[in-house]
Amino acid sequence: MQNAADADLIREYKASGKLDYLAALYQRYMNLVYGVCLRYFDEAASKDAVMQIFEELIPKLKQHEVQNFKSWLHVLARNHCLMKLRSLKTKEGRQVSIEDRPLMENEEIAHHENGISLEDNLQAMEKCLETLPEEQQKSVNLFYLQEKSYREVAALTGYEMNKVKSYIQNGKRNLKICMEQQQHA
């Protein structure tokens, strides 16, 4: 199961209902889910959320056609955290402003706006990513998609830290411009 593609594990899980397939798939991305949760909660609450998201996955994966599991899971995890924050806010009777929680810098990409699906956005982003200069492409890919730190990006690419920050900032801006152009095309 370790070498099986995500799509194969999803297919096997949907066909058999066996949690072994889902567990093998989820195991690959637990660090990603945990990282998303850490943006909203402390360590203990994040660990709880990772388990709750797995439980949420059991019925949801059967209901949805998922093309890109990693991206779909990322959105599911973020939405879980946001709903949890919202319910905590309601229970405590206090307002949680948007400034009270960290936001992901590329969060706008994941929303379903103007009838554009997540899958369409992801495909557009992949096309736009290919148009970036090589340094920006590598840096953005490592930083956002593989969730590496600035230091890790610098170590993996051999670029200076200041260059990495510049490549990421410029790459993000260029991606946004390209995607906006694709949406209006």
Short mmCIF file of N, CA and C in Angstrom, two decimals:
data_model
loop_
_atom_site.label_atom_id
_atom_site.label_comp_id
_atom_site.label_asym_id
_atom_site.label_seq_id
_atom_site.Cartn_x
_atom_site.Cartn_y
_atom_site.Cartn_z
N MET A 1 0.82 -1.21 0.00
CA MET A 1 0.00 0.00 0.00
C MET A 1 0.85 1.26 0.00
N GLN A 2 2.08 1.14 0.49
CA GLN A 2 2.94 2.31 0.60
C GLN A 2 3.27 2.93 -0.75
N ASN A 3 3.43 2.10 -1.77
CA ASN A 3 3.80 2.60 -3.09
C ASN A 3 2.60 2.90 -3.98
N ALA A 4 1.41 2.58 -3.50
CA ALA A 4 0.20 2.81 -4.29
C ALA A 4 -0.05 4.31 -4.45
N ALA A 5 -0.57 4.68 -5.60
CA ALA A 5 -0.91 6.08 -5.86
C ALA A 5 -2.12 6.47 -5.02
N ASP A 6 -2.24 7.76 -4.74
CA ASP A 6 -3.37 8.25 -3.96
C ASP A 6 -4.70 7.79 -4.56
N ALA A 7 -4.82 7.93 -5.88
CA ALA A 7 -6.08 7.57 -6.55
C ALA A 7 -6.40 6.09 -6.36
N ASP A 8 -5.38 5.24 -6.37
CA ASP A 8 -5.60 3.80 -6.16
C ASP A 8 -6.12 3.53 -4.75
N LEU A 9 -5.52 4.19 -3.77
CA LEU A 9 -5.97 3.99 -2.38
C LEU A 9 -7.39 4.50 -2.18
N ILE A 10 -7.71 5.62 -2.81
CA ILE A 10 -9.08 6.15 -2.72
C ILE A 10 -10.07 5.16 -3.33
N ARG A 11 -9.72 4.65 -4.51
CA ARG A 11 -10.59 3.70 -5.21
C ARG A 11 -10.80 2.44 -4.35
N GLU A 12 -9.71 1.91 -3.79
CA GLU A 12 -9.81 0.72 -2.94
C GLU A 12 -10.65 0.98 -1.70
N TYR A 13 -10.45 2.15 -1.10
CA TYR A 13 -11.24 2.51 0.09
C TYR A 13 -12.73 2.60 -0.24
N LYS A 14 -13.04 3.29 -1.34
CA LYS A 14 -14.45 3.44 -1.73
C LYS A 14 -15.07 2.09 -2.06
N ALA A 15 -14.31 1.22 -2.70
CA ALA A 15 -14.85 -0.09 -3.10
C ALA A 15 -15.03 -1.03 -1.90
N SER A 16 -14.06 -1.03 -1.01
CA SER A 16 -14.09 -2.00 0.10
C SER A 16 -14.61 -1.43 1.41
N GLY A 17 -14.45 -0.13 1.59
CA GLY A 17 -14.84 0.48 2.86
C GLY A 17 -13.83 0.21 3.97
N LYS A 18 -12.70 -0.43 3.63
CA LYS A 18 -11.70 -0.78 4.63
C LYS A 18 -10.87 0.46 5.01
N LEU A 19 -10.80 0.71 6.30
CA LEU A 19 -10.08 1.89 6.78
C LEU A 19 -8.57 1.76 6.60
N ASP A 20 -8.07 0.55 6.36
CA ASP A 20 -6.63 0.37 6.13
C ASP A 20 -6.16 1.22 4.96
N TYR A 21 -6.96 1.26 3.89
CA TYR A 21 -6.60 2.04 2.71
C TYR A 21 -6.60 3.54 3.02
N LEU A 22 -7.64 3.96 3.73
CA LEU A 22 -7.74 5.36 4.08
C LEU A 22 -6.62 5.76 5.04
N ALA A 23 -6.32 4.89 6.00
CA ALA A 23 -5.25 5.16 6.96
C ALA A 23 -3.89 5.29 6.25
N ALA A 24 -3.64 4.42 5.29
CA ALA A 24 -2.38 4.48 4.54
C ALA A 24 -2.28 5.79 3.76
N LEU A 25 -3.39 6.21 3.18
CA LEU A 25 -3.44 7.47 2.44
C LEU A 25 -3.24 8.66 3.36
N TYR A 26 -3.96 8.66 4.48
CA TYR A 26 -3.92 9.78 5.43
C TYR A 26 -2.53 9.91 6.05
N GLN A 27 -1.90 8.79 6.30
CA GLN A 27 -0.57 8.77 6.91
C GLN A 27 0.41 9.62 6.09
N ARG A 28 0.27 9.59 4.77
CA ARG A 28 1.16 10.35 3.89
C ARG A 28 1.07 11.86 4.13
N TYR A 29 -0.11 12.30 4.54
CA TYR A 29 -0.36 13.74 4.62
C TYR A 29 -0.65 14.22 6.04
N MET A 30 -0.40 13.39 7.04
CA MET A 30 -0.67 13.80 8.42
C MET A 30 0.16 15.02 8.82
N ASN A 31 1.40 15.09 8.37
CA ASN A 31 2.23 16.24 8.71
C ASN A 31 1.66 17.52 8.08
N LEU A 32 1.16 17.42 6.87
CA LEU A 32 0.53 18.56 6.21
C LEU A 32 -0.68 19.02 7.03
N VAL A 33 -1.54 18.07 7.41
CA VAL A 33 -2.74 18.40 8.18
C VAL A 33 -2.35 19.02 9.52
N TYR A 34 -1.37 18.43 10.17
CA TYR A 34 -0.91 18.94 11.46
C TYR A 34 -0.39 20.37 11.30
N GLY A 35 0.37 20.61 10.23
CA GLY A 35 0.88 21.95 9.97
C GLY A 35 -0.23 22.97 9.76
N VAL A 36 -1.28 22.58 9.04
CA VAL A 36 -2.42 23.47 8.84
C VAL A 36 -3.06 23.77 10.19
N CYS A 37 -3.26 22.74 11.00
CA CYS A 37 -3.90 22.92 12.31
C CYS A 37 -3.08 23.81 13.22
N LEU A 38 -1.75 23.70 13.14
CA LEU A 38 -0.88 24.54 13.99
C LEU A 38 -1.02 26.02 13.66
N ARG A 39 -1.52 26.33 12.48
CA ARG A 39 -1.72 27.74 12.13
C ARG A 39 -2.91 28.33 12.89
N TYR A 40 -3.75 27.47 13.45
CA TYR A 40 -4.96 27.92 14.12
C TYR A 40 -4.97 27.60 15.61
N PHE A 41 -4.31 26.51 16.01
CA PHE A 41 -4.40 26.02 17.39
C PHE A 41 -3.01 25.75 17.97
N ASP A 42 -2.99 25.48 19.28
CA ASP A 42 -1.74 25.04 19.91
C ASP A 42 -1.50 23.57 19.58
N GLU A 43 -0.39 23.02 20.08
CA GLU A 43 -0.01 21.64 19.72
C GLU A 43 -1.06 20.61 20.11
N ALA A 44 -1.55 20.70 21.34
CA ALA A 44 -2.52 19.69 21.83
C ALA A 44 -3.80 19.74 21.01
N ALA A 45 -4.33 20.93 20.78
CA ALA A 45 -5.56 21.07 20.00
C ALA A 45 -5.33 20.66 18.55
N SER A 46 -4.13 20.90 18.03
CA SER A 46 -3.81 20.50 16.66
C SER A 46 -3.79 18.98 16.52
N LYS A 47 -3.22 18.30 17.52
CA LYS A 47 -3.19 16.83 17.49
C LYS A 47 -4.62 16.27 17.54
N ASP A 48 -5.46 16.88 18.36
CA ASP A 48 -6.87 16.46 18.42
C ASP A 48 -7.54 16.68 17.07
N ALA A 49 -7.27 17.83 16.47
CA ALA A 49 -7.88 18.16 15.18
C ALA A 49 -7.45 17.18 14.09
N VAL A 50 -6.20 16.74 14.12
CA VAL A 50 -5.72 15.76 13.13
C VAL A 50 -6.56 14.49 13.21
N MET A 51 -6.87 14.05 14.41
CA MET A 51 -7.68 12.84 14.59
C MET A 51 -9.13 13.10 14.16
N GLN A 52 -9.66 14.26 14.51
CA GLN A 52 -11.03 14.60 14.13
C GLN A 52 -11.17 14.70 12.61
N ILE A 53 -10.16 15.22 11.95
CA ILE A 53 -10.20 15.35 10.49
C ILE A 53 -10.19 13.97 9.84
N PHE A 54 -9.42 13.03 10.43
CA PHE A 54 -9.44 11.67 9.90
C PHE A 54 -10.85 11.09 10.01
N GLU A 55 -11.50 11.30 11.16
CA GLU A 55 -12.86 10.80 11.34
C GLU A 55 -13.82 11.45 10.36
N GLU A 56 -13.60 12.73 10.08
CA GLU A 56 -14.42 13.47 9.12
C GLU A 56 -14.22 12.93 7.70
N LEU A 57 -12.99 12.49 7.44
CA LEU A 57 -12.64 11.96 6.13
C LEU A 57 -13.41 10.68 5.78
N ILE A 58 -13.68 9.86 6.79
CA ILE A 58 -14.29 8.54 6.56
C ILE A 58 -15.56 8.66 5.70
N PRO A 59 -16.54 9.47 6.09
CA PRO A 59 -17.72 9.58 5.21
C PRO A 59 -17.50 10.52 4.02
N LYS A 60 -16.74 11.60 4.22
CA LYS A 60 -16.62 12.62 3.16
C LYS A 60 -15.93 12.10 1.91
N LEU A 61 -14.91 11.27 2.09
CA LEU A 61 -14.19 10.77 0.92
C LEU A 61 -15.08 9.86 0.08
N LYS A 62 -16.03 9.21 0.72
CA LYS A 62 -16.97 8.36 -0.03
C LYS A 62 -17.95 9.21 -0.83
N GLN A 63 -18.24 10.41 -0.35
CA GLN A 63 -19.23 11.27 -0.99
C GLN A 63 -18.67 12.09 -2.15
N HIS A 64 -17.39 12.36 -2.13
CA HIS A 64 -16.80 13.30 -3.09
C HIS A 64 -15.90 12.60 -4.10
N GLU A 65 -15.90 13.14 -5.32
CA GLU A 65 -14.94 12.72 -6.34
C GLU A 65 -13.71 13.60 -6.16
N VAL A 66 -12.62 13.02 -5.77
CA VAL A 66 -11.42 13.79 -5.46
C VAL A 66 -10.35 13.50 -6.51
N GLN A 67 -9.91 14.55 -7.19
CA GLN A 67 -8.88 14.41 -8.22
C GLN A 67 -7.48 14.59 -7.62
N ASN A 68 -7.35 15.59 -6.77
CA ASN A 68 -6.06 15.90 -6.14
C ASN A 68 -6.24 15.81 -4.63
N PHE A 69 -5.94 14.64 -4.08
CA PHE A 69 -6.25 14.38 -2.67
C PHE A 69 -5.52 15.35 -1.75
N LYS A 70 -4.25 15.61 -2.02
CA LYS A 70 -3.48 16.49 -1.14
C LYS A 70 -4.12 17.87 -1.02
N SER A 71 -4.48 18.45 -2.14
CA SER A 71 -5.10 19.78 -2.12
C SER A 71 -6.49 19.74 -1.48
N TRP A 72 -7.24 18.70 -1.80
CA TRP A 72 -8.59 18.56 -1.23
C TRP A 72 -8.50 18.42 0.29
N LEU A 73 -7.55 17.61 0.76
CA LEU A 73 -7.37 17.40 2.19
C LEU A 73 -6.93 18.70 2.87
N HIS A 74 -6.08 19.46 2.19
CA HIS A 74 -5.62 20.74 2.73
C HIS A 74 -6.82 21.67 2.97
N VAL A 75 -7.70 21.75 2.01
CA VAL A 75 -8.89 22.60 2.14
C VAL A 75 -9.81 22.05 3.24
N LEU A 76 -9.99 20.73 3.28
CA LEU A 76 -10.81 20.11 4.32
C LEU A 76 -10.26 20.42 5.71
N ALA A 77 -8.95 20.33 5.86
CA ALA A 77 -8.31 20.60 7.17
C ALA A 77 -8.50 22.07 7.56
N ARG A 78 -8.27 22.96 6.61
CA ARG A 78 -8.43 24.38 6.91
C ARG A 78 -9.87 24.70 7.29
N ASN A 79 -10.83 24.15 6.53
CA ASN A 79 -12.23 24.40 6.84
C ASN A 79 -12.61 23.82 8.20
N HIS A 80 -12.06 22.66 8.53
CA HIS A 80 -12.32 22.06 9.84
C HIS A 80 -11.86 23.01 10.95
N CYS A 81 -10.66 23.55 10.78
CA CYS A 81 -10.11 24.46 11.79
C CYS A 81 -10.95 25.73 11.90
N LEU A 82 -11.36 26.26 10.76
CA LEU A 82 -12.18 27.47 10.79
C LEU A 82 -13.52 27.22 11.47
N MET A 83 -14.14 26.07 11.18
CA MET A 83 -15.42 25.74 11.82
C MET A 83 -15.23 25.55 13.32
N LYS A 84 -14.13 24.94 13.71
CA LYS A 84 -13.84 24.73 15.13
C LYS A 84 -13.67 26.08 15.82
N LEU A 85 -12.94 26.98 15.18
CA LEU A 85 -12.78 28.33 15.74
C LEU A 85 -14.12 29.03 15.89
N ARG A 86 -14.95 28.88 14.86
CA ARG A 86 -16.27 29.51 14.88
C ARG A 86 -17.12 28.95 16.03
N SER A 87 -17.07 27.63 16.23
CA SER A 87 -17.87 27.03 17.30
C SER A 87 -17.31 27.42 18.67
N LEU A 88 -16.01 27.56 18.79
CA LEU A 88 -15.41 28.02 20.05
C LEU A 88 -15.85 29.45 20.35
N LYS A 89 -15.86 30.25 19.30
CA LYS A 89 -16.28 31.65 19.45
C LYS A 89 -17.72 31.71 19.96
N THR A 90 -18.58 30.87 19.41
CA THR A 90 -19.99 30.86 19.80
C THR A 90 -20.14 30.37 21.24
N LYS A 91 -19.42 29.32 21.59
CA LYS A 91 -19.50 28.78 22.96
C LYS A 91 -19.03 29.77 23.99
N GLU A 92 -17.96 30.48 23.66
CA GLU A 92 -17.39 31.42 24.61
C GLU A 92 -18.11 32.76 24.59
N GLY A 93 -18.97 32.94 23.59
CA GLY A 93 -19.74 34.17 23.49
C GLY A 93 -18.89 35.38 23.18
N ARG A 94 -17.77 35.15 22.56
CA ARG A 94 -16.91 36.29 22.21
C ARG A 94 -16.62 36.26 20.73
N GLN A 95 -16.25 37.39 20.23
CA GLN A 95 -15.90 37.50 18.83
C GLN A 95 -14.44 37.14 18.62
N VAL A 96 -14.17 36.40 17.58
CA VAL A 96 -12.80 36.15 17.16
C VAL A 96 -12.63 36.88 15.84
N SER A 97 -11.81 37.89 15.86
CA SER A 97 -11.65 38.65 14.62
C SER A 97 -10.66 37.93 13.73
N ILE A 98 -10.65 38.31 12.49
CA ILE A 98 -9.75 37.70 11.54
C ILE A 98 -8.30 37.97 11.93
N GLU A 99 -8.04 39.05 12.64
CA GLU A 99 -6.68 39.37 13.08
C GLU A 99 -6.22 38.45 14.20
N ASP A 100 -7.16 37.77 14.88
CA ASP A 100 -6.81 36.89 15.98
C ASP A 100 -6.21 35.57 15.53
N ARG A 101 -6.33 35.27 14.26
CA ARG A 101 -5.79 33.99 13.79
C ARG A 101 -4.91 34.22 12.58
N PRO A 102 -3.89 33.39 12.45
CA PRO A 102 -3.01 33.55 11.28
C PRO A 102 -3.72 33.09 10.02
N LEU A 103 -3.48 33.77 8.95
CA LEU A 103 -4.05 33.39 7.66
C LEU A 103 -2.96 32.83 6.77
N MET A 104 -3.32 31.87 5.98
CA MET A 104 -2.38 31.37 4.99
C MET A 104 -2.28 32.41 3.89
N GLU A 105 -1.10 32.60 3.38
CA GLU A 105 -0.93 33.64 2.38
C GLU A 105 -1.61 33.31 1.07
N ASN A 106 -1.76 32.02 0.75
CA ASN A 106 -2.37 31.68 -0.53
C ASN A 106 -3.79 31.18 -0.35
N GLU A 107 -4.46 31.64 0.71
CA GLU A 107 -5.79 31.15 1.04
C GLU A 107 -6.82 31.47 -0.04
N GLU A 108 -6.68 32.61 -0.70
CA GLU A 108 -7.69 33.00 -1.68
C GLU A 108 -7.79 32.01 -2.83
N ILE A 109 -6.76 31.26 -3.10
CA ILE A 109 -6.77 30.30 -4.20
C ILE A 109 -7.78 29.18 -3.95
N ALA A 110 -8.00 28.83 -2.70
CA ALA A 110 -8.78 27.64 -2.37
C ALA A 110 -10.30 27.88 -2.32
N HIS A 111 -10.75 29.09 -2.43
CA HIS A 111 -12.19 29.35 -2.34
C HIS A 111 -12.91 29.08 -3.65
N HIS A 112 -14.19 28.76 -3.54
CA HIS A 112 -15.02 28.55 -4.72
C HIS A 112 -15.70 29.89 -5.03
N GLU A 113 -15.10 30.65 -5.90
CA GLU A 113 -15.66 31.96 -6.22
C GLU A 113 -16.14 31.98 -7.66
N ASN A 114 -17.23 32.67 -7.87
CA ASN A 114 -17.76 32.89 -9.22
C ASN A 114 -17.90 31.58 -10.00
N GLY A 115 -18.23 30.50 -9.32
CA GLY A 115 -18.45 29.23 -10.00
C GLY A 115 -17.18 28.54 -10.44
N ILE A 116 -16.04 29.05 -10.05
CA ILE A 116 -14.78 28.43 -10.42
C ILE A 116 -14.44 27.41 -9.34
N SER A 117 -14.24 26.17 -9.75
CA SER A 117 -14.00 25.11 -8.77
C SER A 117 -12.56 25.11 -8.31
N LEU A 118 -12.33 24.45 -7.20
CA LEU A 118 -10.98 24.29 -6.67
C LEU A 118 -10.09 23.63 -7.71
N GLU A 119 -10.61 22.61 -8.37
CA GLU A 119 -9.82 21.88 -9.37
C GLU A 119 -9.40 22.82 -10.50
N ASP A 120 -10.32 23.70 -10.95
CA ASP A 120 -9.98 24.68 -11.99
C ASP A 120 -8.88 25.62 -11.51
N ASN A 121 -9.01 26.08 -10.26
CA ASN A 121 -8.00 26.97 -9.70
C ASN A 121 -6.65 26.27 -9.61
N LEU A 122 -6.65 25.02 -9.20
CA LEU A 122 -5.40 24.28 -9.09
C LEU A 122 -4.74 24.09 -10.46
N GLN A 123 -5.56 23.78 -11.46
CA GLN A 123 -5.01 23.62 -12.81
C GLN A 123 -4.45 24.94 -13.32
N ALA A 124 -5.16 26.02 -13.07
CA ALA A 124 -4.68 27.35 -13.49
C ALA A 124 -3.38 27.69 -12.77
N MET A 125 -3.33 27.36 -11.48
CA MET A 125 -2.13 27.65 -10.71
C MET A 125 -0.94 26.85 -11.24
N GLU A 126 -1.16 25.58 -11.57
CA GLU A 126 -0.07 24.76 -12.11
C GLU A 126 0.44 25.34 -13.43
N LYS A 127 -0.48 25.77 -14.30
CA LYS A 127 -0.07 26.38 -15.58
C LYS A 127 0.72 27.65 -15.33
N CYS A 128 0.22 28.48 -14.42
CA CYS A 128 0.89 29.75 -14.13
C CYS A 128 2.25 29.51 -13.47
N LEU A 129 2.32 28.50 -12.63
CA LEU A 129 3.59 28.18 -11.97
C LEU A 129 4.67 27.86 -13.01
N GLU A 130 4.26 27.19 -14.09
CA GLU A 130 5.21 26.83 -15.15
C GLU A 130 5.72 28.05 -15.91
N THR A 131 4.99 29.17 -15.85
CA THR A 131 5.42 30.37 -16.58
C THR A 131 6.43 31.20 -15.78
N LEU A 132 6.59 30.90 -14.50
CA LEU A 132 7.51 31.68 -13.66
C LEU A 132 8.96 31.37 -14.02
N PRO A 133 9.84 32.34 -13.81
CA PRO A 133 11.27 32.05 -13.96
C PRO A 133 11.65 30.89 -13.02
N GLU A 134 12.67 30.13 -13.39
CA GLU A 134 13.02 28.91 -12.66
C GLU A 134 13.24 29.15 -11.16
N GLU A 135 13.92 30.24 -10.80
CA GLU A 135 14.20 30.51 -9.38
C GLU A 135 12.91 30.73 -8.61
N GLN A 136 11.98 31.51 -9.18
CA GLN A 136 10.69 31.77 -8.53
C GLN A 136 9.88 30.48 -8.45
N GLN A 137 9.88 29.72 -9.53
CA GLN A 137 9.12 28.47 -9.60
C GLN A 137 9.57 27.51 -8.50
N LYS A 138 10.88 27.29 -8.39
CA LYS A 138 11.42 26.39 -7.36
C LYS A 138 11.09 26.90 -5.97
N SER A 139 11.31 28.18 -5.74
CA SER A 139 11.10 28.75 -4.41
C SER A 139 9.64 28.71 -3.99
N VAL A 140 8.75 29.09 -4.88
CA VAL A 140 7.31 29.07 -4.58
C VAL A 140 6.84 27.63 -4.34
N ASN A 141 7.27 26.73 -5.18
CA ASN A 141 6.89 25.32 -5.05
C ASN A 141 7.32 24.78 -3.68
N LEU A 142 8.58 25.00 -3.32
CA LEU A 142 9.07 24.50 -2.04
C LEU A 142 8.38 25.16 -0.85
N PHE A 143 8.19 26.48 -0.93
CA PHE A 143 7.64 27.23 0.20
C PHE A 143 6.16 26.97 0.41
N TYR A 144 5.37 27.08 -0.65
CA TYR A 144 3.92 26.96 -0.50
C TYR A 144 3.41 25.52 -0.66
N LEU A 145 3.86 24.83 -1.68
CA LEU A 145 3.30 23.51 -1.96
C LEU A 145 3.94 22.42 -1.10
N GLN A 146 5.22 22.56 -0.81
CA GLN A 146 5.88 21.56 0.02
C GLN A 146 6.08 22.04 1.45
N GLU A 147 5.61 23.27 1.71
CA GLU A 147 5.59 23.87 3.05
C GLU A 147 6.95 23.87 3.73
N LYS A 148 7.99 24.25 2.98
CA LYS A 148 9.33 24.38 3.54
C LYS A 148 9.50 25.80 4.07
N SER A 149 10.40 25.96 5.04
CA SER A 149 10.69 27.29 5.58
C SER A 149 11.64 28.01 4.62
N TYR A 150 11.81 29.32 4.85
CA TYR A 150 12.77 30.08 4.04
C TYR A 150 14.15 29.42 4.12
N ARG A 151 14.54 29.06 5.32
CA ARG A 151 15.87 28.45 5.53
C ARG A 151 15.99 27.13 4.75
N GLU A 152 14.93 26.31 4.80
CA GLU A 152 14.95 25.04 4.07
C GLU A 152 15.02 25.27 2.56
N VAL A 153 14.27 26.26 2.07
CA VAL A 153 14.29 26.57 0.64
C VAL A 153 15.70 26.99 0.23
N ALA A 154 16.33 27.84 1.05
CA ALA A 154 17.69 28.29 0.75
C ALA A 154 18.66 27.10 0.73
N ALA A 155 18.51 26.19 1.69
CA ALA A 155 19.40 25.03 1.77
C ALA A 155 19.20 24.10 0.57
N LEU A 156 17.94 23.89 0.19
CA LEU A 156 17.64 22.97 -0.92
C LEU A 156 18.03 23.52 -2.29
N THR A 157 17.93 24.84 -2.44
CA THR A 157 18.20 25.44 -3.75
C THR A 157 19.62 26.01 -3.88
N GLY A 158 20.22 26.33 -2.75
CA GLY A 158 21.53 26.98 -2.79
C GLY A 158 21.43 28.48 -2.97
N TYR A 159 20.20 29.03 -3.00
CA TYR A 159 20.02 30.47 -3.14
C TYR A 159 20.26 31.14 -1.79
N GLU A 160 20.71 32.40 -1.82
CA GLU A 160 20.88 33.18 -0.59
C GLU A 160 19.49 33.45 0.02
N MET A 161 19.44 33.61 1.33
CA MET A 161 18.18 33.81 2.05
C MET A 161 17.41 35.01 1.50
N ASN A 162 18.11 36.13 1.27
CA ASN A 162 17.43 37.33 0.74
C ASN A 162 16.86 37.07 -0.64
N LYS A 163 17.58 36.30 -1.44
CA LYS A 163 17.11 35.95 -2.79
C LYS A 163 15.86 35.08 -2.68
N VAL A 164 15.88 34.11 -1.76
CA VAL A 164 14.73 33.22 -1.58
C VAL A 164 13.48 34.03 -1.25
N LYS A 165 13.61 34.95 -0.31
CA LYS A 165 12.46 35.79 0.08
C LYS A 165 11.96 36.60 -1.11
N SER A 166 12.89 37.13 -1.88
CA SER A 166 12.52 37.91 -3.05
C SER A 166 11.85 37.04 -4.11
N TYR A 167 12.41 35.86 -4.37
CA TYR A 167 11.82 34.95 -5.36
C TYR A 167 10.40 34.55 -4.95
N ILE A 168 10.21 34.29 -3.67
CA ILE A 168 8.88 33.88 -3.19
C ILE A 168 7.89 35.03 -3.32
N GLN A 169 8.31 36.21 -2.89
CA GLN A 169 7.42 37.38 -2.97
C GLN A 169 7.07 37.71 -4.42
N ASN A 170 8.07 37.75 -5.28
CA ASN A 170 7.82 38.05 -6.69
C ASN A 170 7.04 36.93 -7.37
N GLY A 171 7.38 35.69 -7.04
CA GLY A 171 6.68 34.55 -7.61
C GLY A 171 5.21 34.55 -7.23
N LYS A 172 4.93 34.86 -5.97
CA LYS A 172 3.54 34.92 -5.50
C LYS A 172 2.77 36.01 -6.26
N ARG A 173 3.41 37.17 -6.39
CA ARG A 173 2.77 38.28 -7.12
C ARG A 173 2.52 37.89 -8.58
N ASN A 174 3.51 37.29 -9.23
CA ASN A 174 3.37 36.89 -10.62
C ASN A 174 2.31 35.80 -10.80
N LEU A 175 2.25 34.87 -9.84
CA LEU A 175 1.21 33.83 -9.89
C LEU A 175 -0.17 34.45 -9.81
N LYS A 176 -0.32 35.39 -8.88
CA LYS A 176 -1.62 36.05 -8.69
C LYS A 176 -2.04 36.79 -9.97
N ILE A 177 -1.11 37.50 -10.57
CA ILE A 177 -1.40 38.23 -11.80
C ILE A 177 -1.80 37.26 -12.90
N CYS A 178 -1.04 36.19 -13.06
CA CYS A 178 -1.32 35.19 -14.10
C CYS A 178 -2.69 34.56 -13.88
N MET A 179 -3.00 34.21 -12.64
CA MET A 179 -4.29 33.56 -12.37
C MET A 179 -5.46 34.51 -12.60
N GLU A 180 -5.28 35.77 -12.24
CA GLU A 180 -6.33 36.76 -12.50
C GLU A 180 -6.57 36.90 -14.01
N GLN A 181 -5.48 36.90 -14.79
CA GLN A 181 -5.60 36.99 -16.24
C GLN A 181 -6.33 35.76 -16.79
N GLN A 182 -6.04 34.59 -16.25
CA GLN A 182 -6.70 33.36 -16.72
C GLN A 182 -8.19 33.36 -16.37
N GLN A 183 -8.55 33.92 -15.22
CA GLN A 183 -9.96 33.97 -14.82
C GLN A 183 -10.76 34.91 -15.72
N HIS A 184 -10.09 35.95 -16.19
CA HIS A 184 -10.80 36.93 -17.02
C HIS A 184 -10.69 36.61 -18.51
N ALA A 185 -9.94 35.57 -18.82
CA ALA A 185 -9.76 35.20 -20.24
C ALA A 185 -10.96 34.47 -20.77
#
